[in-house]
Amino acid sequence: MGTLTLLLAVCQGNATALADTVVVVDKPTRVEFTDKGNQVKLDVQGSEDNPAYRFTYTKSFRSDNPETLVIRERSDWGFNLPFSKYTKKHRRSRGFDGHWEGLGFGFCNAADAGTGGLGAGRSVNTTMGNSFEIFWNIFSVDYAPWKNGWGLVSGVGIDWRNYRMTGHTRFVKEDGNLHLDDYPEGADIKFSRIKTFSVTVPFLLEWQSPRGRNSYFFSAGAIVCLNTYGSVKTRYKLDGKKYKEFNKNIHENPLTVDLTAMAGVRNLGAYFKYSPCRVLQTDYAPAFNAMSVGVMWLF
């Protein structure tokens, strides 16, 4: 059993008098509740740090002078779905609320490029100011069995990344493979980019200051990315004519991992991600890793 919180409230006539007594018992050994019509009895035995602990509450009442006894169990687990009534109510009753669900925007870049894979010797030179990441972290689950502000956070999200090159090198798909090549001579270059779409599942260790959702926080861990889609697009002009090259099935790695760190206060945060995994399968495409940095609006 988790942490048990007892809230006793007395209500008389048309006026409400709050005479609340709150008793917190961590991991009780035994809880027994007895209702005998006009009498209730609550018996709690043992606690996490005191096996001999005993709490007994007995109350008799008349039908015209009722007393309400509310027993609320505060779970170590939390499930957060944005904008739901359950989430808002649940957050008020918990001391820990993990930071994951929300919207994020950042700039991404190709890291460790040109060190292997098809097309080795050329480098994927993306422009970080033009390469971006957008993500929506849909819901979260957290587990906080400790009392010192630490907890574990997981959930589900979706992520779009766009790696854009604006230099003299472009992505070209030929015979099922993706490689790097020059633009035709005299081309007016726009961009050449790779786009990926992923379903994300985080595994984070988070610390937050004692005020729960209204606190500052720091978290770090890994995000597993199930990469379900990838495409390449190139745009340029030549002799006054516009050219657009577009291809799907670019052999993105189906499963990658991002190492991440996040920090923030209240509903605002900043993040950094680096993936030690290749974005594309190097048997079919140039080799590069992913790096991104940005901000988050947390629900």
mmCIF file of C-alpha atoms in Angstrom:
data_model
loop_
_atom_site.group_PDB
_atom_site.id
_atom_site.type_symbol
_atom_site.label_atom_id
_atom_site.label_comp_id
_atom_site.label_asym_id
_atom_site.label_seq_id
_atom_site.Cartn_x
_atom_site.Cartn_y
_atom_site.Cartn_z
ATOM 1 C CA MET A 1 0.000 0.000 0.000
ATOM 2 C CA GLY A 2 1.231 3.497 -0.799
ATOM 3 C CA THR A 3 0.999 6.629 1.357
ATOM 4 C CA LEU A 4 -2.390 6.945 3.095
ATOM 5 C CA THR A 5 -3.815 10.421 3.819
ATOM 6 C CA LEU A 6 -6.853 10.763 6.110
ATOM 7 C CA LEU A 7 -8.992 13.898 5.879
ATOM 8 C CA LEU A 8 -11.728 14.368 8.530
ATOM 9 C CA ALA A 9 -14.310 17.146 7.929
ATOM 10 C CA VAL A 10 -17.339 18.075 10.083
ATOM 11 C CA CYS A 11 -20.406 19.635 8.386
ATOM 12 C CA GLN A 12 -23.342 20.967 10.447
ATOM 13 C CA GLY A 13 -26.676 22.403 9.240
ATOM 14 C CA ASN A 14 -26.462 24.960 6.438
ATOM 15 C CA ALA A 15 -23.093 26.231 7.594
ATOM 16 C CA THR A 16 -19.893 24.397 6.952
ATOM 17 C CA ALA A 17 -17.290 24.351 9.675
ATOM 18 C CA LEU A 18 -13.936 23.015 8.613
ATOM 19 C CA ALA A 19 -12.374 21.181 11.494
ATOM 20 C CA ASP A 20 -10.021 19.146 9.402
ATOM 21 C CA THR A 21 -7.508 16.738 10.811
ATOM 22 C CA VAL A 22 -4.910 15.388 8.416
ATOM 23 C CA VAL A 23 -2.917 12.306 9.278
ATOM 24 C CA VAL A 24 -0.277 10.955 6.887
ATOM 25 C CA VAL A 25 0.815 7.348 7.298
ATOM 26 C CA ASP A 26 3.524 5.974 5.011
ATOM 27 C CA LYS A 27 2.960 2.371 3.903
ATOM 28 C CA PRO A 28 0.707 1.147 6.721
ATOM 29 C CA THR A 29 0.766 -2.570 7.541
ATOM 30 C CA ARG A 30 -2.991 -2.858 8.081
ATOM 31 C CA VAL A 31 -5.983 -0.533 7.574
ATOM 32 C CA GLU A 32 -9.429 -1.521 8.877
ATOM 33 C CA PHE A 33 -12.597 0.562 8.436
ATOM 34 C CA THR A 34 -15.855 -0.375 10.235
ATOM 35 C CA ASP A 35 -19.291 1.217 9.674
ATOM 36 C CA LYS A 36 -21.982 0.367 12.258
ATOM 37 C CA GLY A 37 -24.825 2.592 11.112
ATOM 38 C CA ASN A 38 -24.377 5.607 13.409
ATOM 39 C CA GLN A 39 -20.761 4.876 14.291
ATOM 40 C CA VAL A 40 -17.603 4.612 12.216
ATOM 41 C CA LYS A 41 -14.209 3.328 13.271
ATOM 42 C CA LEU A 42 -10.863 3.548 11.503
ATOM 43 C CA ASP A 43 -7.904 1.499 12.708
ATOM 44 C CA VAL A 44 -4.436 1.921 11.143
ATOM 45 C CA GLN A 45 -1.576 -0.329 12.261
ATOM 46 C CA GLY A 46 2.122 0.027 11.464
ATOM 47 C CA SER A 47 3.969 2.505 9.249
ATOM 48 C CA GLU A 48 7.072 2.500 7.077
ATOM 49 C CA ASP A 49 9.429 3.626 9.854
ATOM 50 C CA ASN A 50 7.480 2.423 12.921
ATOM 51 C CA PRO A 51 5.981 -1.106 12.911
ATOM 52 C CA ALA A 52 4.418 -0.408 16.330
ATOM 53 C CA TYR A 53 2.524 2.675 15.114
ATOM 54 C CA ARG A 54 -1.243 2.687 15.858
ATOM 55 C CA PHE A 55 -3.904 5.194 14.871
ATOM 56 C CA THR A 56 -7.526 4.694 15.882
ATOM 57 C CA TYR A 57 -10.462 6.983 15.090
ATOM 58 C CA THR A 58 -13.998 6.324 16.377
ATOM 59 C CA LYS A 59 -16.957 8.642 15.913
ATOM 60 C CA SER A 60 -20.676 8.397 16.710
ATOM 61 C CA PHE A 61 -23.101 10.837 15.065
ATOM 62 C CA ARG A 62 -26.818 11.612 14.804
ATOM 63 C CA SER A 63 -28.694 11.701 11.499
ATOM 64 C CA ASP A 64 -29.261 15.487 11.914
ATOM 65 C CA ASN A 65 -25.568 16.100 12.653
ATOM 66 C CA PRO A 66 -23.668 14.066 10.080
ATOM 67 C CA GLU A 67 -19.910 13.799 9.863
ATOM 68 C CA THR A 68 -18.082 13.000 6.654
ATOM 69 C CA LEU A 69 -14.980 10.841 6.747
ATOM 70 C CA VAL A 70 -12.891 10.932 3.579
ATOM 71 C CA ILE A 71 -10.062 8.463 3.081
ATOM 72 C CA ARG A 72 -7.655 9.334 0.288
ATOM 73 C CA GLU A 73 -4.728 7.204 -0.784
ATOM 74 C CA ARG A 74 -1.857 9.130 -2.333
ATOM 75 C CA SER A 75 -0.198 6.866 -4.877
ATOM 76 C CA ASP A 76 3.464 6.888 -5.792
ATOM 77 C CA TRP A 77 2.320 6.652 -9.423
ATOM 78 C CA GLY A 78 1.007 9.573 -11.489
ATOM 79 C CA PHE A 79 -0.619 9.619 -14.936
ATOM 80 C CA ASN A 80 -0.926 12.969 -16.723
ATOM 81 C CA LEU A 81 -3.039 13.600 -19.824
ATOM 82 C CA PRO A 82 -3.103 17.246 -20.965
ATOM 83 C CA PHE A 83 -6.261 19.263 -20.236
ATOM 84 C CA SER A 84 -8.059 16.374 -18.483
ATOM 85 C CA LYS A 85 -10.031 16.952 -15.254
ATOM 86 C CA TYR A 86 -8.389 13.871 -13.718
ATOM 87 C CA THR A 87 -4.911 15.294 -14.266
ATOM 88 C CA LYS A 88 -5.752 18.698 -12.735
ATOM 89 C CA LYS A 89 -7.324 17.094 -9.656
ATOM 90 C CA HIS A 90 -4.576 14.507 -9.312
ATOM 91 C CA ARG A 91 -1.803 17.098 -9.476
ATOM 92 C CA ARG A 92 -3.197 19.007 -6.516
ATOM 93 C CA SER A 93 -2.997 15.902 -4.319
ATOM 94 C CA ARG A 94 0.583 14.835 -5.169
ATOM 95 C CA GLY A 95 3.914 16.208 -4.102
ATOM 96 C CA PHE A 96 5.664 15.154 -7.351
ATOM 97 C CA ASP A 97 4.545 15.913 -10.891
ATOM 98 C CA GLY A 98 6.860 14.885 -13.721
ATOM 99 C CA HIS A 99 7.669 17.267 -16.586
ATOM 100 C CA TRP A 100 7.216 15.717 -20.032
ATOM 101 C CA GLU A 101 3.875 16.431 -21.729
ATOM 102 C CA GLY A 102 3.887 19.622 -23.758
ATOM 103 C CA LEU A 103 5.110 21.267 -26.975
ATOM 104 C CA GLY A 104 8.708 21.894 -27.936
ATOM 105 C CA PHE A 105 10.657 23.686 -30.632
ATOM 106 C CA GLY A 106 14.372 23.667 -31.232
ATOM 107 C CA PHE A 107 17.193 23.784 -33.740
ATOM 108 C CA CYS A 108 18.930 20.601 -34.800
ATOM 109 C CA ASN A 109 22.177 19.782 -36.547
ATOM 110 C CA ALA A 110 24.111 16.884 -38.003
ATOM 111 C CA ALA A 111 26.863 15.746 -35.644
ATOM 112 C CA ASP A 112 29.811 13.392 -36.278
ATOM 113 C CA ALA A 113 29.128 13.650 -40.010
ATOM 114 C CA GLY A 114 31.343 12.313 -42.762
ATOM 115 C CA THR A 115 33.058 9.661 -40.620
ATOM 116 C CA GLY A 116 31.711 6.606 -42.464
ATOM 117 C CA GLY A 117 28.819 5.114 -44.345
ATOM 118 C CA LEU A 118 27.905 5.535 -47.986
ATOM 119 C CA GLY A 119 29.461 8.714 -49.320
ATOM 120 C CA ALA A 120 32.305 8.833 -46.790
ATOM 121 C CA GLY A 121 34.692 11.651 -47.575
ATOM 122 C CA ARG A 122 31.863 14.158 -47.979
ATOM 123 C CA SER A 123 30.246 15.780 -44.981
ATOM 124 C CA VAL A 124 26.570 16.394 -44.198
ATOM 125 C CA ASN A 125 26.914 20.126 -43.539
ATOM 126 C CA THR A 126 23.535 21.160 -42.197
ATOM 127 C CA THR A 127 22.729 24.718 -41.159
ATOM 128 C CA MET A 128 21.521 24.783 -37.555
ATOM 129 C CA GLY A 129 19.687 28.070 -37.978
ATOM 130 C CA ASN A 130 17.593 26.521 -40.778
ATOM 131 C CA SER A 131 17.297 22.989 -39.384
ATOM 132 C CA PHE A 132 14.597 22.570 -36.788
ATOM 133 C CA GLU A 133 12.778 20.136 -34.529
ATOM 134 C CA ILE A 134 9.121 20.244 -33.439
ATOM 135 C CA PHE A 135 7.654 17.781 -30.953
ATOM 136 C CA TRP A 136 4.468 17.113 -29.031
ATOM 137 C CA ASN A 137 4.832 15.061 -25.858
ATOM 138 C CA ILE A 138 1.295 13.717 -25.507
ATOM 139 C CA PHE A 139 1.112 12.225 -22.011
ATOM 140 C CA SER A 140 3.352 11.144 -19.159
ATOM 141 C CA VAL A 141 3.589 8.608 -16.355
ATOM 142 C CA ASP A 142 5.712 9.264 -13.282
ATOM 143 C CA TYR A 143 6.750 7.210 -10.285
ATOM 144 C CA ALA A 144 8.020 8.946 -7.146
ATOM 145 C CA PRO A 145 8.496 6.592 -4.180
ATOM 146 C CA TRP A 146 11.038 8.943 -2.608
ATOM 147 C CA LYS A 147 10.339 12.062 -0.515
ATOM 148 C CA ASN A 148 13.362 14.135 -1.525
ATOM 149 C CA GLY A 149 12.039 15.473 -4.846
ATOM 150 C CA TRP A 150 13.309 12.639 -7.038
ATOM 151 C CA GLY A 151 11.146 10.618 -9.398
ATOM 152 C CA LEU A 152 11.093 8.609 -12.621
ATOM 153 C CA VAL A 153 9.237 9.903 -15.691
ATOM 154 C CA SER A 154 8.081 8.182 -18.871
ATOM 155 C CA GLY A 155 5.367 8.728 -21.458
ATOM 156 C CA VAL A 156 4.747 8.989 -25.213
ATOM 157 C CA GLY A 157 5.379 11.759 -27.730
ATOM 158 C CA ILE A 158 5.854 12.445 -31.444
ATOM 159 C CA ASP A 159 8.776 14.287 -33.040
ATOM 160 C CA TRP A 160 9.528 15.909 -36.417
ATOM 161 C CA ARG A 161 13.096 16.804 -37.412
ATOM 162 C CA ASN A 162 14.326 18.642 -40.469
ATOM 163 C CA TYR A 163 18.055 18.576 -41.373
ATOM 164 C CA ARG A 164 18.696 21.225 -44.025
ATOM 165 C CA MET A 165 21.815 21.921 -46.091
ATOM 166 C CA THR A 166 22.120 25.230 -47.938
ATOM 167 C CA GLY A 167 25.679 24.814 -49.225
ATOM 168 C CA HIS A 168 26.952 23.405 -52.513
ATOM 169 C CA THR A 169 26.202 19.776 -51.597
ATOM 170 C CA ARG A 170 22.813 18.055 -51.996
ATOM 171 C CA PHE A 171 21.214 14.722 -51.134
ATOM 172 C CA VAL A 172 20.645 12.509 -54.183
ATOM 173 C CA LYS A 173 18.815 9.157 -54.276
ATOM 174 C CA GLU A 174 19.932 6.729 -56.950
ATOM 175 C CA ASP A 175 19.399 2.960 -57.219
ATOM 176 C CA GLY A 176 17.762 2.903 -53.774
ATOM 177 C CA ASN A 177 20.735 4.557 -52.091
ATOM 178 C CA LEU A 178 21.118 8.086 -50.766
ATOM 179 C CA HIS A 179 24.399 9.870 -51.312
ATOM 180 C CA LEU A 180 25.886 13.366 -51.448
ATOM 181 C CA ASP A 181 26.615 15.131 -54.715
ATOM 182 C CA ASP A 182 27.201 18.592 -56.159
ATOM 183 C CA TYR A 183 24.461 20.702 -57.732
ATOM 184 C CA PRO A 184 24.550 21.188 -61.503
ATOM 185 C CA GLU A 185 26.925 23.943 -62.523
ATOM 186 C CA GLY A 186 25.262 27.353 -62.426
ATOM 187 C CA ALA A 187 22.388 26.227 -60.166
ATOM 188 C CA ASP A 188 20.681 28.764 -57.914
ATOM 189 C CA ILE A 189 20.657 26.747 -54.675
ATOM 190 C CA LYS A 190 17.693 26.809 -52.281
ATOM 191 C CA PHE A 191 18.155 23.822 -49.955
ATOM 192 C CA SER A 192 18.490 20.079 -49.663
ATOM 193 C CA ARG A 193 16.967 18.525 -46.564
ATOM 194 C CA ILE A 194 16.138 15.282 -44.768
ATOM 195 C CA LYS A 195 12.977 15.020 -42.681
ATOM 196 C CA THR A 196 12.185 12.312 -40.119
ATOM 197 C CA PHE A 197 9.131 11.496 -38.022
ATOM 198 C CA SER A 198 9.381 9.543 -34.756
ATOM 199 C CA VAL A 199 7.291 8.174 -31.911
ATOM 200 C CA THR A 200 9.201 8.832 -28.691
ATOM 201 C CA VAL A 201 9.239 7.132 -25.277
ATOM 202 C CA PRO A 202 11.362 8.765 -22.525
ATOM 203 C CA PHE A 203 13.050 7.182 -19.530
ATOM 204 C CA LEU A 204 14.039 10.106 -17.310
ATOM 205 C CA LEU A 205 15.275 10.679 -13.778
ATOM 206 C CA GLU A 206 13.927 14.003 -12.500
ATOM 207 C CA TRP A 207 14.522 16.181 -9.478
ATOM 208 C CA GLN A 208 12.191 19.054 -8.606
ATOM 209 C CA SER A 209 11.990 21.543 -5.760
ATOM 210 C CA PRO A 210 9.373 20.842 -3.063
ATOM 211 C CA ARG A 211 6.493 22.824 -4.579
ATOM 212 C CA GLY A 212 5.573 20.196 -7.185
ATOM 213 C CA ARG A 213 4.272 21.634 -10.470
ATOM 214 C CA ASN A 214 5.091 25.204 -9.399
ATOM 215 C CA SER A 215 8.745 24.323 -8.934
ATOM 216 C CA TYR A 216 11.979 24.385 -10.846
ATOM 217 C CA PHE A 217 13.212 21.026 -12.082
ATOM 218 C CA PHE A 218 16.055 19.171 -13.747
ATOM 219 C CA SER A 219 15.867 15.831 -15.548
ATOM 220 C CA ALA A 220 18.179 13.637 -17.590
ATOM 221 C CA GLY A 221 18.011 10.268 -19.273
ATOM 222 C CA ALA A 222 17.295 8.590 -22.586
ATOM 223 C CA ILE A 223 14.518 8.942 -25.166
ATOM 224 C CA VAL A 224 13.824 5.909 -27.346
ATOM 225 C CA CYS A 225 12.793 6.992 -30.871
ATOM 226 C CA LEU A 226 10.760 4.717 -33.134
ATOM 227 C CA ASN A 227 11.455 6.307 -36.512
ATOM 228 C CA THR A 228 8.483 5.576 -38.773
ATOM 229 C CA TYR A 229 9.057 7.933 -41.724
ATOM 230 C CA GLY A 230 11.813 9.716 -43.594
ATOM 231 C CA SER A 231 12.064 11.750 -46.772
ATOM 232 C CA VAL A 232 14.520 13.864 -48.749
ATOM 233 C CA LYS A 233 13.747 17.037 -50.718
ATOM 234 C CA THR A 234 15.987 19.279 -52.813
ATOM 235 C CA ARG A 235 15.062 22.608 -54.442
ATOM 236 C CA TYR A 236 17.108 24.721 -56.849
ATOM 237 C CA LYS A 237 16.814 26.831 -60.022
ATOM 238 C CA LEU A 238 18.742 26.296 -63.217
ATOM 239 C CA ASP A 239 18.479 28.432 -66.347
ATOM 240 C CA GLY A 240 15.328 30.074 -64.963
ATOM 241 C CA LYS A 241 13.581 26.722 -64.329
ATOM 242 C CA LYS A 242 12.632 25.479 -60.856
ATOM 243 C CA TYR A 243 13.638 21.946 -59.856
ATOM 244 C CA LYS A 244 12.202 19.892 -57.010
ATOM 245 C CA GLU A 245 13.528 16.434 -56.160
ATOM 246 C CA PHE A 246 11.572 14.433 -53.585
ATOM 247 C CA ASN A 247 11.968 10.845 -52.375
ATOM 248 C CA LYS A 248 10.717 8.714 -49.521
ATOM 249 C CA ASN A 249 12.123 5.461 -48.131
ATOM 250 C CA ILE A 250 15.543 6.892 -47.341
ATOM 251 C CA HIS A 251 16.532 4.029 -45.020
ATOM 252 C CA GLU A 252 16.231 5.862 -41.719
ATOM 253 C CA ASN A 253 17.296 3.763 -38.743
ATOM 254 C CA PRO A 254 14.071 2.292 -37.335
ATOM 255 C CA LEU A 255 15.185 2.645 -33.704
ATOM 256 C CA THR A 256 17.502 5.255 -32.213
ATOM 257 C CA VAL A 257 18.176 6.694 -28.754
ATOM 258 C CA ASP A 258 18.598 10.328 -27.712
ATOM 259 C CA LEU A 259 20.530 11.241 -24.583
ATOM 260 C CA THR A 260 18.847 14.297 -23.117
ATOM 261 C CA ALA A 261 18.956 16.844 -20.310
ATOM 262 C CA MET A 262 16.118 19.259 -19.453
ATOM 263 C CA ALA A 263 15.730 22.080 -16.951
ATOM 264 C CA GLY A 264 13.082 24.691 -16.269
ATOM 265 C CA VAL A 265 10.655 26.361 -13.926
ATOM 266 C CA ARG A 266 6.872 26.042 -13.792
ATOM 267 C CA ASN A 267 5.632 25.448 -17.369
ATOM 268 C CA LEU A 268 8.767 26.584 -19.220
ATOM 269 C CA GLY A 269 11.838 24.517 -19.900
ATOM 270 C CA ALA A 270 14.929 24.148 -22.070
ATOM 271 C CA TYR A 271 16.438 20.938 -23.418
ATOM 272 C CA PHE A 272 19.492 19.456 -25.102
ATOM 273 C CA LYS A 273 19.575 16.178 -27.027
ATOM 274 C CA TYR A 274 22.352 14.153 -28.585
ATOM 275 C CA SER A 275 21.974 10.793 -30.290
ATOM 276 C CA PRO A 276 24.888 8.362 -30.322
ATOM 277 C CA CYS A 277 22.997 6.493 -33.073
ATOM 278 C CA ARG A 278 23.174 7.177 -36.796
ATOM 279 C CA VAL A 279 20.081 8.856 -38.243
ATOM 280 C CA LEU A 280 20.297 6.813 -41.488
ATOM 281 C CA GLN A 281 21.463 3.274 -42.148
ATOM 282 C CA THR A 282 25.041 3.665 -43.324
ATOM 283 C CA ASP A 283 24.799 0.773 -45.829
ATOM 284 C CA TYR A 284 22.428 2.970 -47.844
ATOM 285 C CA ALA A 285 23.120 6.584 -46.860
ATOM 286 C CA PRO A 286 25.672 9.068 -45.487
ATOM 287 C CA ALA A 287 26.591 8.809 -41.829
ATOM 288 C CA PHE A 288 25.587 11.467 -39.319
ATOM 289 C CA ASN A 289 24.171 11.729 -35.810
ATOM 290 C CA ALA A 290 21.538 14.106 -34.441
ATOM 291 C CA MET A 291 21.935 16.974 -32.006
ATOM 292 C CA SER A 292 19.298 19.542 -31.011
ATOM 293 C CA VAL A 293 18.675 22.293 -28.481
ATOM 294 C CA GLY A 294 15.485 24.242 -27.806
ATOM 295 C CA VAL A 295 12.651 25.255 -25.502
ATOM 296 C CA MET A 296 9.475 23.600 -24.193
ATOM 297 C CA TRP A 297 6.042 24.727 -23.096
ATOM 298 C CA LEU A 298 4.848 22.134 -20.570
ATOM 299 C CA PHE A 299 1.153 21.378 -20.027
#
